[in-house]
Amino acid sequence: EMLEMYATQAGIAIDNARLAGRLRESEEAFRLAFENAPFGMSIVDFTPGSAGRFLRVNEAMCRMLGYSRRELRERSIGDITHEDDRAADVEAIRSAVEGEQDRYQLEKRYLRADGKPVWVSLQPSVVRDNAGTALYGISQFEDVSDRRAEHQELTRRATSDPLTGLVNRASLGERIDAAIHEARRSRRPGAL
């Protein structure tokens, strides 16, 4: 009986050692993927009272925003989010933390260390404990500033005259149609 008990304990110890080895391998694989990702990544504290502090950031995020790892870990999401994007960001985080969504995607502006905004496409996911409480968020993001600038330039070219910079015929037609539609909807008289 003693030998059987020792054999059982030895089997449990061997299984635990295997599991611990797999856990180390898994943690190392995650660490390497996180650190060497070509896009920005962060882990943000979502526990109550944490105010969205950065727990961990990768080198790509540091390069993109011009902060050191230490500087980012001393800040929260709100500290580096452009003031015009904070309300939407707070609402998205609240929704995620309260369990309405575990993943979401948005485009917003972060502020670089030099104060200049950088547009990012952000894909956060929430990690929860067994009780369903949000522990932290893992985010991936990429700089989309160039793409947004190109889009704005194409929109400007499509709606304005290249010589004068004034509204072009197509844009004027859209504005007149919208004004006529609004006048009809509100039953107000109008004239052009």
PDB file of C-alpha atoms in Angstrom:
ATOM      1  CA  GLU A   1       0.000   0.000   0.000  1.00  0.00           C
ATOM      2  CA  MET A   2       2.869   2.357   0.803  1.00  0.00           C
ATOM      3  CA  LEU A   3       4.565   1.579  -2.498  1.00  0.00           C
ATOM      4  CA  GLU A   4       1.313   2.151  -4.334  1.00  0.00           C
ATOM      5  CA  MET A   5       0.865   5.500  -2.553  1.00  0.00           C
ATOM      6  CA  TYR A   6       4.459   6.532  -3.401  1.00  0.00           C
ATOM      7  CA  ALA A   7       3.928   5.455  -7.013  1.00  0.00           C
ATOM      8  CA  THR A   8       0.750   7.542  -7.221  1.00  0.00           C
ATOM      9  CA  GLN A   9       2.523  10.546  -5.677  1.00  0.00           C
ATOM     10  CA  ALA A  10       5.461  10.085  -8.060  1.00  0.00           C
ATOM     11  CA  GLY A  11       3.030   9.943 -11.010  1.00  0.00           C
ATOM     12  CA  ILE A  12       1.363  13.142  -9.850  1.00  0.00           C
ATOM     13  CA  ALA A  13       4.754  14.823  -9.423  1.00  0.00           C
ATOM     14  CA  ILE A  14       5.820  13.766 -12.939  1.00  0.00           C
ATOM     15  CA  ASP A  15       2.546  15.051 -14.430  1.00  0.00           C
ATOM     16  CA  ASN A  16       2.948  18.333 -12.553  1.00  0.00           C
ATOM     17  CA  ALA A  17       6.518  18.674 -13.832  1.00  0.00           C
ATOM     18  CA  ARG A  18       5.319  18.077 -17.408  1.00  0.00           C
ATOM     19  CA  LEU A  19       2.542  20.638 -16.998  1.00  0.00           C
ATOM     20  CA  ALA A  20       4.967  23.153 -15.523  1.00  0.00           C
ATOM     21  CA  GLY A  21       7.316  22.578 -18.474  1.00  0.00           C
ATOM     22  CA  ARG A  22       4.489  23.107 -20.972  1.00  0.00           C
ATOM     23  CA  LEU A  23       3.432  26.252 -19.128  1.00  0.00           C
ATOM     24  CA  ARG A  24       6.998  27.624 -19.297  1.00  0.00           C
ATOM     25  CA  GLU A  25       7.168  26.814 -23.014  1.00  0.00           C
ATOM     26  CA  SER A  26       3.804  28.491 -23.605  1.00  0.00           C
ATOM     27  CA  GLU A  27       4.817  31.581 -21.609  1.00  0.00           C
ATOM     28  CA  GLU A  28       8.106  31.796 -23.496  1.00  0.00           C
ATOM     29  CA  ALA A  29       6.315  31.492 -26.856  1.00  0.00           C
ATOM     30  CA  PHE A  30       3.915  34.293 -25.844  1.00  0.00           C
ATOM     31  CA  ARG A  31       6.796  36.465 -24.611  1.00  0.00           C
ATOM     32  CA  LEU A  32       8.700  36.038 -27.883  1.00  0.00           C
ATOM     33  CA  ALA A  33       5.598  36.731 -29.987  1.00  0.00           C
ATOM     34  CA  PHE A  34       4.762  39.801 -27.871  1.00  0.00           C
ATOM     35  CA  GLU A  35       8.276  41.258 -27.839  1.00  0.00           C
ATOM     36  CA  ASN A  36       9.096  40.591 -31.501  1.00  0.00           C
ATOM     37  CA  ALA A  37       5.757  41.574 -33.036  1.00  0.00           C
ATOM     38  CA  PRO A  38       6.181  44.083 -35.887  1.00  0.00           C
ATOM     39  CA  PHE A  39       3.163  46.045 -34.620  1.00  0.00           C
ATOM     40  CA  GLY A  40       2.515  47.724 -31.288  1.00  0.00           C
ATOM     41  CA  MET A  41       1.302  45.546 -28.430  1.00  0.00           C
ATOM     42  CA  SER A  42       0.382  46.315 -24.855  1.00  0.00           C
ATOM     43  CA  ILE A  43      -1.111  44.679 -21.799  1.00  0.00           C
ATOM     44  CA  VAL A  44      -3.287  47.064 -19.792  1.00  0.00           C
ATOM     45  CA  ASP A  45      -4.563  46.582 -16.234  1.00  0.00           C
ATOM     46  CA  PHE A  46      -8.384  46.486 -16.154  1.00  0.00           C
ATOM     47  CA  THR A  47      -8.811  45.574 -12.486  1.00  0.00           C
ATOM     48  CA  PRO A  48     -11.009  48.017 -10.538  1.00  0.00           C
ATOM     49  CA  GLY A  49      -9.150  51.191  -9.612  1.00  0.00           C
ATOM     50  CA  SER A  50      -6.259  50.571 -12.009  1.00  0.00           C
ATOM     51  CA  ALA A  51      -7.232  53.445 -14.335  1.00  0.00           C
ATOM     52  CA  GLY A  52      -6.048  51.486 -17.382  1.00  0.00           C
ATOM     53  CA  ARG A  53      -2.328  51.495 -16.559  1.00  0.00           C
ATOM     54  CA  PHE A  54       0.080  49.836 -18.954  1.00  0.00           C
ATOM     55  CA  LEU A  55       1.522  46.665 -17.442  1.00  0.00           C
ATOM     56  CA  ARG A  56       3.644  45.682 -20.410  1.00  0.00           C
ATOM     57  CA  VAL A  57       4.493  47.194 -23.802  1.00  0.00           C
ATOM     58  CA  ASN A  58       6.612  45.971 -26.679  1.00  0.00           C
ATOM     59  CA  GLU A  59       9.439  47.710 -28.519  1.00  0.00           C
ATOM     60  CA  ALA A  60       7.314  48.438 -31.617  1.00  0.00           C
ATOM     61  CA  MET A  61       4.901  50.440 -29.458  1.00  0.00           C
ATOM     62  CA  CYS A  62       7.768  52.373 -27.897  1.00  0.00           C
ATOM     63  CA  ARG A  63       9.202  53.242 -31.325  1.00  0.00           C
ATOM     64  CA  MET A  64       5.819  54.267 -32.678  1.00  0.00           C
ATOM     65  CA  LEU A  65       5.031  56.584 -29.769  1.00  0.00           C
ATOM     66  CA  GLY A  66       8.528  57.784 -28.860  1.00  0.00           C
ATOM     67  CA  TYR A  67       8.331  56.699 -25.207  1.00  0.00           C
ATOM     68  CA  SER A  68      10.561  54.309 -23.309  1.00  0.00           C
ATOM     69  CA  ARG A  69       9.009  51.207 -21.732  1.00  0.00           C
ATOM     70  CA  ARG A  70       9.395  52.753 -18.296  1.00  0.00           C
ATOM     71  CA  GLU A  71       7.640  55.954 -19.400  1.00  0.00           C
ATOM     72  CA  LEU A  72       4.709  54.026 -20.847  1.00  0.00           C
ATOM     73  CA  ARG A  73       4.366  51.816 -17.764  1.00  0.00           C
ATOM     74  CA  GLU A  74       4.009  55.022 -15.727  1.00  0.00           C
ATOM     75  CA  ARG A  75       1.064  56.092 -17.897  1.00  0.00           C
ATOM     76  CA  SER A  76      -2.463  54.932 -18.604  1.00  0.00           C
ATOM     77  CA  ILE A  77      -4.422  54.636 -21.829  1.00  0.00           C
ATOM     78  CA  GLY A  78      -6.118  57.961 -21.093  1.00  0.00           C
ATOM     79  CA  ASP A  79      -2.765  59.714 -20.650  1.00  0.00           C
ATOM     80  CA  ILE A  80      -1.700  59.009 -24.236  1.00  0.00           C
ATOM     81  CA  THR A  81      -5.115  59.127 -25.971  1.00  0.00           C
ATOM     82  CA  HIS A  82      -5.926  62.301 -27.926  1.00  0.00           C
ATOM     83  CA  GLU A  83      -8.483  64.381 -26.014  1.00  0.00           C
ATOM     84  CA  ASP A  84     -10.988  64.262 -28.913  1.00  0.00           C
ATOM     85  CA  ASP A  85     -10.955  60.439 -28.785  1.00  0.00           C
ATOM     86  CA  ARG A  86     -11.090  59.947 -25.005  1.00  0.00           C
ATOM     87  CA  ALA A  87     -14.874  59.816 -24.590  1.00  0.00           C
ATOM     88  CA  ALA A  88     -15.305  57.102 -27.236  1.00  0.00           C
ATOM     89  CA  ASP A  89     -12.305  55.215 -25.837  1.00  0.00           C
ATOM     90  CA  VAL A  90     -13.653  55.329 -22.266  1.00  0.00           C
ATOM     91  CA  GLU A  91     -17.019  54.026 -23.491  1.00  0.00           C
ATOM     92  CA  ALA A  92     -15.407  51.170 -25.469  1.00  0.00           C
ATOM     93  CA  ILE A  93     -13.280  50.148 -22.454  1.00  0.00           C
ATOM     94  CA  ARG A  94     -16.284  50.357 -20.103  1.00  0.00           C
ATOM     95  CA  SER A  95     -18.290  48.147 -22.445  1.00  0.00           C
ATOM     96  CA  ALA A  96     -15.450  45.622 -22.649  1.00  0.00           C
ATOM     97  CA  VAL A  97     -14.748  45.564 -18.904  1.00  0.00           C
ATOM     98  CA  GLU A  98     -18.457  45.123 -18.095  1.00  0.00           C
ATOM     99  CA  GLY A  99     -18.618  42.121 -20.421  1.00  0.00           C
ATOM    100  CA  GLU A 100     -20.727  43.565 -23.229  1.00  0.00           C
ATOM    101  CA  GLN A 101     -17.909  42.652 -25.623  1.00  0.00           C
ATOM    102  CA  ASP A 102     -14.592  40.863 -25.152  1.00  0.00           C
ATOM    103  CA  ARG A 103     -13.055  42.108 -28.403  1.00  0.00           C
ATOM    104  CA  TYR A 104     -13.521  45.245 -30.425  1.00  0.00           C
ATOM    105  CA  GLN A 105     -11.753  47.302 -33.046  1.00  0.00           C
ATOM    106  CA  LEU A 106     -11.459  51.039 -33.418  1.00  0.00           C
ATOM    107  CA  GLU A 107      -9.311  53.749 -34.896  1.00  0.00           C
ATOM    108  CA  LYS A 108      -8.157  56.490 -32.599  1.00  0.00           C
ATOM    109  CA  ARG A 109      -5.295  58.857 -31.997  1.00  0.00           C
ATOM    110  CA  TYR A 110      -2.521  58.320 -29.496  1.00  0.00           C
ATOM    111  CA  LEU A 111      -0.235  61.184 -28.559  1.00  0.00           C
ATOM    112  CA  ARG A 112       3.454  60.667 -29.187  1.00  0.00           C
ATOM    113  CA  ALA A 113       6.013  61.782 -26.607  1.00  0.00           C
ATOM    114  CA  ASP A 114       6.561  64.941 -28.711  1.00  0.00           C
ATOM    115  CA  GLY A 115       2.820  65.745 -28.514  1.00  0.00           C
ATOM    116  CA  LYS A 116       2.035  64.905 -32.140  1.00  0.00           C
ATOM    117  CA  PRO A 117      -0.951  62.632 -32.774  1.00  0.00           C
ATOM    118  CA  VAL A 118      -0.584  59.252 -34.469  1.00  0.00           C
ATOM    119  CA  TRP A 119      -3.650  57.426 -35.814  1.00  0.00           C
ATOM    120  CA  VAL A 120      -3.758  53.759 -34.831  1.00  0.00           C
ATOM    121  CA  SER A 121      -6.021  50.857 -35.661  1.00  0.00           C
ATOM    122  CA  LEU A 122      -6.521  49.135 -32.313  1.00  0.00           C
ATOM    123  CA  GLN A 123      -7.728  45.566 -31.639  1.00  0.00           C
ATOM    124  CA  PRO A 124      -8.034  44.913 -27.885  1.00  0.00           C
ATOM    125  CA  SER A 125      -9.157  41.684 -26.205  1.00  0.00           C
ATOM    126  CA  VAL A 126     -10.183  41.343 -22.552  1.00  0.00           C
ATOM    127  CA  VAL A 127      -8.822  38.557 -20.320  1.00  0.00           C
ATOM    128  CA  ARG A 128     -11.068  37.564 -17.417  1.00  0.00           C
ATOM    129  CA  ASP A 129     -10.728  35.434 -14.297  1.00  0.00           C
ATOM    130  CA  ASN A 130     -12.954  32.417 -13.576  1.00  0.00           C
ATOM    131  CA  ALA A 131     -15.627  34.679 -12.070  1.00  0.00           C
ATOM    132  CA  GLY A 132     -15.779  36.767 -15.268  1.00  0.00           C
ATOM    133  CA  THR A 133     -14.055  39.829 -13.820  1.00  0.00           C
ATOM    134  CA  ALA A 134     -11.888  41.715 -16.302  1.00  0.00           C
ATOM    135  CA  LEU A 135      -8.219  41.420 -15.338  1.00  0.00           C
ATOM    136  CA  TYR A 136      -6.397  42.990 -18.222  1.00  0.00           C
ATOM    137  CA  GLY A 137      -6.592  43.786 -21.899  1.00  0.00           C
ATOM    138  CA  ILE A 138      -4.166  42.718 -24.595  1.00  0.00           C
ATOM    139  CA  SER A 139      -4.055  45.149 -27.498  1.00  0.00           C
ATOM    140  CA  GLN A 140      -2.489  45.074 -30.921  1.00  0.00           C
ATOM    141  CA  PHE A 141      -2.300  48.185 -33.018  1.00  0.00           C
ATOM    142  CA  GLU A 142      -0.690  49.588 -36.103  1.00  0.00           C
ATOM    143  CA  ASP A 143       0.020  53.108 -37.294  1.00  0.00           C
ATOM    144  CA  VAL A 144      -2.573  54.072 -39.922  1.00  0.00           C
ATOM    145  CA  SER A 145      -1.680  57.788 -40.100  1.00  0.00           C
ATOM    146  CA  ASP A 146      -0.470  57.564 -43.714  1.00  0.00           C
ATOM    147  CA  ARG A 147      -3.590  55.710 -44.834  1.00  0.00           C
ATOM    148  CA  ARG A 148      -5.853  58.275 -43.149  1.00  0.00           C
ATOM    149  CA  ALA A 149      -3.909  61.179 -44.676  1.00  0.00           C
ATOM    150  CA  GLU A 150      -4.246  59.593 -48.132  1.00  0.00           C
ATOM    151  CA  HIS A 151      -7.983  59.110 -47.580  1.00  0.00           C
ATOM    152  CA  GLN A 152      -8.406  62.751 -46.523  1.00  0.00           C
ATOM    153  CA  GLU A 153      -6.459  63.933 -49.567  1.00  0.00           C
ATOM    154  CA  LEU A 154      -8.571  61.792 -51.920  1.00  0.00           C
ATOM    155  CA  THR A 155     -11.747  63.102 -50.284  1.00  0.00           C
ATOM    156  CA  ARG A 156     -10.515  66.693 -50.628  1.00  0.00           C
ATOM    157  CA  ARG A 157      -9.671  66.134 -54.301  1.00  0.00           C
ATOM    158  CA  ALA A 158     -13.052  64.529 -54.962  1.00  0.00           C
ATOM    159  CA  THR A 159     -15.016  67.396 -53.397  1.00  0.00           C
ATOM    160  CA  SER A 160     -13.064  70.509 -54.365  1.00  0.00           C
ATOM    161  CA  ASP A 161     -11.807  72.244 -57.482  1.00  0.00           C
ATOM    162  CA  PRO A 162      -8.041  71.694 -57.835  1.00  0.00           C
ATOM    163  CA  LEU A 163      -7.423  75.243 -59.110  1.00  0.00           C
ATOM    164  CA  THR A 164      -9.498  77.307 -56.668  1.00  0.00           C
ATOM    165  CA  GLY A 165      -9.962  74.916 -53.764  1.00  0.00           C
ATOM    166  CA  LEU A 166     -13.689  75.742 -53.771  1.00  0.00           C
ATOM    167  CA  VAL A 167     -16.435  73.146 -53.584  1.00  0.00           C
ATOM    168  CA  ASN A 168     -16.778  71.385 -56.940  1.00  0.00           C
ATOM    169  CA  ARG A 169     -19.969  70.706 -58.922  1.00  0.00           C
ATOM    170  CA  ALA A 170     -20.503  67.183 -57.538  1.00  0.00           C
ATOM    171  CA  SER A 171     -20.096  68.318 -53.936  1.00  0.00           C
ATOM    172  CA  LEU A 172     -22.339  71.340 -54.493  1.00  0.00           C
ATOM    173  CA  GLY A 173     -24.999  69.045 -55.990  1.00  0.00           C
ATOM    174  CA  GLU A 174     -24.822  66.764 -52.924  1.00  0.00           C
ATOM    175  CA  ARG A 175     -25.192  69.734 -50.580  1.00  0.00           C
ATOM    176  CA  ILE A 176     -28.164  71.128 -52.529  1.00  0.00           C
ATOM    177  CA  ASP A 177     -29.845  67.705 -52.568  1.00  0.00           C
ATOM    178  CA  ALA A 178     -29.319  67.381 -48.807  1.00  0.00           C
ATOM    179  CA  ALA A 179     -30.773  70.885 -48.227  1.00  0.00           C
ATOM    180  CA  ILE A 180     -33.825  70.119 -50.401  1.00  0.00           C
ATOM    181  CA  HIS A 181     -34.339  66.787 -48.601  1.00  0.00           C
ATOM    182  CA  GLU A 182     -34.111  68.497 -45.199  1.00  0.00           C
ATOM    183  CA  ALA A 183     -36.541  71.256 -46.287  1.00  0.00           C
ATOM    184  CA  ARG A 184     -39.047  68.642 -47.496  1.00  0.00           C
ATOM    185  CA  ARG A 185     -38.638  66.552 -44.333  1.00  0.00           C
ATOM    186  CA  SER A 186     -39.182  69.521 -42.041  1.00  0.00           C
ATOM    187  CA  ARG A 187     -41.873  70.999 -44.341  1.00  0.00           C
ATOM    188  CA  ARG A 188     -40.140  74.350 -44.379  1.00  0.00           C
ATOM    189  CA  PRO A 189     -40.138  76.494 -47.490  1.00  0.00           C
ATOM    190  CA  GLY A 190     -36.813  77.017 -49.179  1.00  0.00           C
ATOM    191  CA  ALA A 191     -35.233  78.804 -52.088  1.00  0.00           C
ATOM    192  CA  LEU A 192     -32.050  78.772 -54.116  1.00  0.00           C
TER     193      LEU A 192
END
